[in-house]
mmCIF file with all atom_site columns, C-alpha atoms in Angstrom:
data_model
loop_
_atom_site.group_PDB
_atom_site.id
_atom_site.type_symbol
_atom_site.label_atom_id
_atom_site.label_alt_id
_atom_site.label_comp_id
_atom_site.label_asym_id
_atom_site.label_entity_id
_atom_site.label_seq_id
_atom_site.pdbx_PDB_ins_code
_atom_site.Cartn_x
_atom_site.Cartn_y
_atom_site.Cartn_z
_atom_site.occupancy
_atom_site.B_iso_or_equiv
_atom_site.pdbx_formal_charge
_atom_site.auth_seq_id
_atom_site.auth_comp_id
_atom_site.auth_asym_id
_atom_site.auth_atom_id
_atom_site.pdbx_PDB_model_num
ATOM 1   C CA . GLN H 1 1   ? -16.417 -0.686  -11.554 1.00 0.00 ? 825 GLN H CA 1
ATOM 2   C CA . VAL H 1 2   ? -13.926 -1.227  -8.747  1.00 0.00 ? 826 VAL H CA 1
ATOM 3   C CA . GLN H 1 3   ? -10.758 0.773   -9.231  1.00 0.00 ? 827 GLN H CA 1
ATOM 4   C CA . LEU H 1 4   ? -7.629  1.378   -7.215  1.00 0.00 ? 828 LEU H CA 1
ATOM 5   C CA . VAL H 1 5   ? -5.265  4.058   -8.366  1.00 0.00 ? 829 VAL H CA 1
ATOM 6   C CA . GLU H 1 6   ? -1.878  4.596   -6.802  1.00 0.00 ? 830 GLU H CA 1
ATOM 7   C CA . SER H 1 7   ? 0.041   7.871   -6.871  1.00 0.00 ? 831 SER H CA 1
ATOM 8   C CA . GLY H 1 8   ? 2.890   9.581   -5.099  1.00 0.00 ? 832 GLY H CA 1
ATOM 9   C CA . GLY H 1 9   ? 5.839   7.569   -6.329  1.00 0.00 ? 833 GLY H CA 1
ATOM 10  C CA . GLY H 1 10  ? 9.001   9.063   -7.721  1.00 0.00 ? 834 GLY H CA 1
ATOM 11  C CA . LEU H 1 11  ? 12.742  9.391   -7.385  1.00 0.00 ? 835 LEU H CA 1
ATOM 12  C CA . VAL H 1 12  ? 14.049  10.139  -3.907  1.00 0.00 ? 836 VAL H CA 1
ATOM 13  C CA . GLN H 1 13  ? 17.457  10.160  -2.284  1.00 0.00 ? 837 GLN H CA 1
ATOM 14  C CA . PRO H 1 14  ? 18.339  7.674   0.433   1.00 0.00 ? 838 PRO H CA 1
ATOM 15  C CA . GLY H 1 15  ? 16.977  8.875   3.734   1.00 0.00 ? 839 GLY H CA 1
ATOM 16  C CA . GLY H 1 16  ? 14.188  10.760  2.076   1.00 0.00 ? 840 GLY H CA 1
ATOM 17  C CA . SER H 1 17  ? 10.439  10.370  2.317   1.00 0.00 ? 841 SER H CA 1
ATOM 18  C CA . LEU H 1 18  ? 7.452   9.769   0.093   1.00 0.00 ? 842 LEU H CA 1
ATOM 19  C CA . ARG H 1 19  ? 3.783   9.382   0.719   1.00 0.00 ? 843 ARG H CA 1
ATOM 20  C CA . LEU H 1 20  ? 1.888   7.044   -1.535  1.00 0.00 ? 844 LEU H CA 1
ATOM 21  C CA . SER H 1 21  ? -1.857  7.286   -2.014  1.00 0.00 ? 845 SER H CA 1
ATOM 22  C CA . CYS H 1 22  ? -4.327  4.604   -3.068  1.00 0.00 ? 846 CYS H CA 1
ATOM 23  C CA . ALA H 1 23  ? -7.555  6.161   -4.304  1.00 0.00 ? 847 ALA H CA 1
ATOM 24  C CA . ALA H 1 24  ? -10.477 3.801   -4.335  1.00 0.00 ? 848 ALA H CA 1
ATOM 25  C CA . SER H 1 25  ? -13.650 4.092   -6.413  1.00 0.00 ? 849 SER H CA 1
ATOM 26  C CA . GLY H 1 26  ? -16.563 1.891   -7.389  1.00 0.00 ? 850 GLY H CA 1
ATOM 27  C CA . PHE H 1 27  ? -17.067 0.464   -3.884  1.00 0.00 ? 851 PHE H CA 1
ATOM 28  C CA . THR H 1 28  ? -17.468 1.565   -0.269  1.00 0.00 ? 852 THR H CA 1
ATOM 29  C CA . LEU H 1 29  ? -13.970 1.685   1.125   1.00 0.00 ? 853 LEU H CA 1
ATOM 30  C CA . ASP H 1 30  ? -15.277 1.589   4.704   1.00 0.00 ? 854 ASP H CA 1
ATOM 31  C CA . TYR H 1 31  ? -15.978 -2.124  4.523   1.00 0.00 ? 855 TYR H CA 1
ATOM 32  C CA . TYR H 1 32  ? -12.621 -3.395  3.257   1.00 0.00 ? 856 TYR H CA 1
ATOM 33  C CA . ALA H 1 33  ? -9.080  -3.844  4.417   1.00 0.00 ? 857 ALA H CA 1
ATOM 34  C CA . ILE H 1 34  ? -6.442  -2.514  2.027   1.00 0.00 ? 858 ILE H CA 1
ATOM 35  C CA . GLY H 1 35  ? -2.954  -3.822  1.550   1.00 0.00 ? 859 GLY H CA 1
ATOM 36  C CA . TRP H 1 36  ? 0.205   -2.366  0.034   1.00 0.00 ? 860 TRP H CA 1
ATOM 37  C CA . PHE H 1 37  ? 2.636   -4.524  -1.899  1.00 0.00 ? 861 PHE H CA 1
ATOM 38  C CA . ARG H 1 38  ? 5.840   -4.011  -3.775  1.00 0.00 ? 862 ARG H CA 1
ATOM 39  C CA . GLN H 1 39  ? 7.833   -5.818  -6.395  1.00 0.00 ? 863 GLN H CA 1
ATOM 40  C CA . ALA H 1 40  ? 11.362  -5.108  -7.441  1.00 0.00 ? 864 ALA H CA 1
ATOM 41  C CA . PRO H 1 41  ? 12.806  -6.358  -10.723 1.00 0.00 ? 865 PRO H CA 1
ATOM 42  C CA . GLY H 1 42  ? 13.765  -9.999  -10.455 1.00 0.00 ? 866 GLY H CA 1
ATOM 43  C CA . LYS H 1 43  ? 12.202  -10.397 -7.031  1.00 0.00 ? 867 LYS H CA 1
ATOM 44  C CA . GLU H 1 44  ? 8.961   -11.818 -5.747  1.00 0.00 ? 868 GLU H CA 1
ATOM 45  C CA . ARG H 1 45  ? 6.106   -9.636  -4.700  1.00 0.00 ? 869 ARG H CA 1
ATOM 46  C CA . GLU H 1 46  ? 6.344   -8.619  -1.077  1.00 0.00 ? 870 GLU H CA 1
ATOM 47  C CA . GLY H 1 47  ? 3.520   -7.618  1.215   1.00 0.00 ? 871 GLY H CA 1
ATOM 48  C CA . VAL H 1 48  ? 4.442   -4.318  2.821   1.00 0.00 ? 872 VAL H CA 1
ATOM 49  C CA . SER H 1 49  ? 1.527   -3.277  4.915   1.00 0.00 ? 873 SER H CA 1
ATOM 50  C CA . CYS H 1 50  ? -2.181  -3.720  5.487   1.00 0.00 ? 874 CYS H CA 1
ATOM 51  C CA . VAL H 1 51  ? -4.854  -1.804  7.337   1.00 0.00 ? 875 VAL H CA 1
ATOM 52  C CA . SER H 1 52  ? -8.238  -3.070  8.419   1.00 0.00 ? 876 SER H CA 1
ATOM 53  C CA . SER H 1 53  ? -11.444 -1.325  7.452   1.00 0.00 ? 877 SER H CA 1
ATOM 54  C CA . SER H 1 54  ? -11.623 0.523   10.759  1.00 0.00 ? 878 SER H CA 1
ATOM 55  C CA . GLY H 1 55  ? -7.957  1.457   10.697  1.00 0.00 ? 879 GLY H CA 1
ATOM 56  C CA . ILE H 1 56  ? -7.420  -0.177  14.065  1.00 0.00 ? 880 ILE H CA 1
ATOM 57  C CA . SER H 1 57  ? -5.594  -3.300  12.936  1.00 0.00 ? 881 SER H CA 1
ATOM 58  C CA . ILE H 1 58  ? -2.386  -2.698  11.066  1.00 0.00 ? 882 ILE H CA 1
ATOM 59  C CA . TYR H 1 59  ? 0.270   -5.002  9.647   1.00 0.00 ? 883 TYR H CA 1
ATOM 60  C CA . LEU H 1 60  ? 3.757   -3.915  8.718   1.00 0.00 ? 884 LEU H CA 1
ATOM 61  C CA . ALA H 1 61  ? 6.461   -6.100  7.213   1.00 0.00 ? 885 ALA H CA 1
ATOM 62  C CA . ASP H 1 62  ? 9.587   -6.381  9.342   1.00 0.00 ? 886 ASP H CA 1
ATOM 63  C CA . SER H 1 63  ? 11.604  -4.781  6.597   1.00 0.00 ? 887 SER H CA 1
ATOM 64  C CA . VAL H 1 64  ? 9.653   -1.508  6.909   1.00 0.00 ? 888 VAL H CA 1
ATOM 65  C CA . LYS H 1 65  ? 8.758   -1.384  10.581  1.00 0.00 ? 889 LYS H CA 1
ATOM 66  C CA . GLY H 1 66  ? 9.790   1.869   12.173  1.00 0.00 ? 890 GLY H CA 1
ATOM 67  C CA . ARG H 1 67  ? 10.043  3.579   8.775   1.00 0.00 ? 891 ARG H CA 1
ATOM 68  C CA . PHE H 1 68  ? 6.638   3.134   7.072   1.00 0.00 ? 892 PHE H CA 1
ATOM 69  C CA . THR H 1 69  ? 3.204   3.859   8.368   1.00 0.00 ? 893 THR H CA 1
ATOM 70  C CA . ILE H 1 70  ? -0.192  3.112   6.852   1.00 0.00 ? 894 ILE H CA 1
ATOM 71  C CA . SER H 1 71  ? -3.334  5.092   7.349   1.00 0.00 ? 895 SER H CA 1
ATOM 72  C CA . ARG H 1 72  ? -6.704  5.579   5.719   1.00 0.00 ? 896 ARG H CA 1
ATOM 73  C CA . ASP H 1 73  ? -9.276  8.285   5.261   1.00 0.00 ? 897 ASP H CA 1
ATOM 74  C CA . ASN H 1 74  ? -12.509 6.548   4.423   1.00 0.00 ? 898 ASN H CA 1
ATOM 75  C CA . ALA H 1 75  ? -14.239 9.898   3.845   1.00 0.00 ? 899 ALA H CA 1
ATOM 76  C CA . LYS H 1 76  ? -11.764 10.541  1.035   1.00 0.00 ? 900 LYS H CA 1
ATOM 77  C CA . ASN H 1 77  ? -11.788 6.939   -0.181  1.00 0.00 ? 901 ASN H CA 1
ATOM 78  C CA . THR H 1 78  ? -8.006  6.896   0.157   1.00 0.00 ? 902 THR H CA 1
ATOM 79  C CA . VAL H 1 79  ? -5.378  4.809   1.876   1.00 0.00 ? 903 VAL H CA 1
ATOM 80  C CA . TYR H 1 80  ? -1.890  6.198   2.438   1.00 0.00 ? 904 TYR H CA 1
ATOM 81  C CA . LEU H 1 81  ? 1.553   4.700   2.859   1.00 0.00 ? 905 LEU H CA 1
ATOM 82  C CA . GLN H 1 82  ? 3.995   7.112   4.451   1.00 0.00 ? 906 GLN H CA 1
ATOM 83  C CA . MET H 1 83  ? 7.550   6.051   3.751   1.00 0.00 ? 907 MET H CA 1
ATOM 84  C CA . ASN H 1 84  ? 10.393  7.593   5.695   1.00 0.00 ? 908 ASN H CA 1
ATOM 85  C CA . SER H 1 85  ? 14.124  6.888   5.906   1.00 0.00 ? 909 SER H CA 1
ATOM 86  C CA . LEU H 1 86  ? 14.006  5.287   2.459   1.00 0.00 ? 910 LEU H CA 1
ATOM 87  C CA . LYS H 1 87  ? 16.740  2.913   1.427   1.00 0.00 ? 911 LYS H CA 1
ATOM 88  C CA . SER H 1 88  ? 17.882  1.737   -1.962  1.00 0.00 ? 912 SER H CA 1
ATOM 89  C CA . GLU H 1 89  ? 16.361  -1.627  -1.250  1.00 0.00 ? 913 GLU H CA 1
ATOM 90  C CA . ASP H 1 90  ? 12.931  -0.003  -1.057  1.00 0.00 ? 914 ASP H CA 1
ATOM 91  C CA . THR H 1 91  ? 13.099  0.626   -4.809  1.00 0.00 ? 915 THR H CA 1
ATOM 92  C CA . ALA H 1 92  ? 10.171  -1.178  -6.366  1.00 0.00 ? 916 ALA H CA 1
ATOM 93  C CA . LEU H 1 93  ? 6.820   -0.885  -8.011  1.00 0.00 ? 917 LEU H CA 1
ATOM 94  C CA . TYR H 1 94  ? 4.316   -0.288  -5.207  1.00 0.00 ? 918 TYR H CA 1
ATOM 95  C CA . TYR H 1 95  ? 0.670   -1.142  -5.552  1.00 0.00 ? 919 TYR H CA 1
ATOM 96  C CA . CYS H 1 96  ? -2.385  -1.441  -3.369  1.00 0.00 ? 920 CYS H CA 1
ATOM 97  C CA . ALA H 1 97  ? -5.026  -4.110  -3.269  1.00 0.00 ? 921 ALA H CA 1
ATOM 98  C CA . ARG H 1 98  ? -8.428  -4.624  -1.770  1.00 0.00 ? 922 ARG H CA 1
ATOM 99  C CA . ASP H 1 99  ? -8.958  -7.447  0.700   1.00 0.00 ? 923 ASP H CA 1
ATOM 100 C CA . ARG H 1 100 ? -12.280 -9.230  0.307   1.00 0.00 ? 924 ARG H CA 1
ATOM 101 C CA . ARG H 1 101 ? -12.865 -8.749  4.039   1.00 0.00 ? 925 ARG H CA 1
ATOM 102 C CA . GLY H 1 102 ? -12.728 -5.956  6.548   1.00 0.00 ? 926 GLY H CA 1
ATOM 103 C CA . TRP H 1 103 ? -9.681  -7.387  8.206   1.00 0.00 ? 927 TRP H CA 1
ATOM 104 C CA . CYS H 1 104 ? -6.292  -8.258  6.685   1.00 0.00 ? 928 CYS H CA 1
ATOM 105 C CA . SER H 1 105 ? -7.138  -11.797 5.670   1.00 0.00 ? 929 SER H CA 1
ATOM 106 C CA . GLY H 1 106 ? -4.799  -12.033 2.697   1.00 0.00 ? 930 GLY H CA 1
ATOM 107 C CA . ALA H 1 107 ? -7.651  -12.593 0.245   1.00 0.00 ? 931 ALA H CA 1
ATOM 108 C CA . TYR H 1 108 ? -7.119  -9.755  -2.237  1.00 0.00 ? 932 TYR H CA 1
ATOM 109 C CA . ASP H 1 109 ? -9.493  -9.441  -5.129  1.00 0.00 ? 933 ASP H CA 1
ATOM 110 C CA . TYR H 1 110 ? -8.709  -6.119  -6.825  1.00 0.00 ? 934 TYR H CA 1
ATOM 111 C CA . TRP H 1 111 ? -5.312  -4.588  -7.525  1.00 0.00 ? 935 TRP H CA 1
ATOM 112 C CA . GLY H 1 112 ? -4.080  -1.231  -8.738  1.00 0.00 ? 936 GLY H CA 1
ATOM 113 C CA . GLN H 1 113 ? -1.566  -0.676  -11.506 1.00 0.00 ? 937 GLN H CA 1
ATOM 114 C CA . GLY H 1 114 ? 1.189   0.555   -9.236  1.00 0.00 ? 938 GLY H CA 1
ATOM 115 C CA . THR H 1 115 ? 3.433   3.552   -8.749  1.00 0.00 ? 939 THR H CA 1
ATOM 116 C CA . GLN H 1 116 ? 7.202   3.401   -9.105  1.00 0.00 ? 940 GLN H CA 1
ATOM 117 C CA . VAL H 1 117 ? 9.432   4.288   -6.180  1.00 0.00 ? 941 VAL H CA 1
ATOM 118 C CA . THR H 1 118 ? 13.125  4.684   -6.898  1.00 0.00 ? 942 THR H CA 1
ATOM 119 C CA . VAL H 1 119 ? 15.586  5.426   -4.110  1.00 0.00 ? 943 VAL H CA 1
ATOM 120 C CA . SER H 1 120 ? 18.880  6.571   -5.465  1.00 0.00 ? 944 SER H CA 1
ATOM 121 C CA . SER H 1 121 ? 21.514  9.235   -5.012  1.00 0.00 ? 945 SER H CA 1
#
């Protein structure tokens, strides 16, 4: 069955870095775009980033541009979210999702359970 499993979250000080991983199984990652989302308590879910199946087309939310990068290794069935210069407002549950298409269409059909990121001193 299709599964997406996030890892790499944790507690980090402001200005620090984390790299999140989204491990995919049960399908061929090569054919699908993957998105990263986050949701903080009391706030709506926010789309953070998306990468097309080829890795060529990338979307980054304005709130993370210049600090976060997304990449993928289809051979390892994994998509990464590198987060640098973290701020307290980045604190949230982060999760990845599979787009039904090979480009970032916004039509997500499978979601992971999430990994918690807490930015605090």
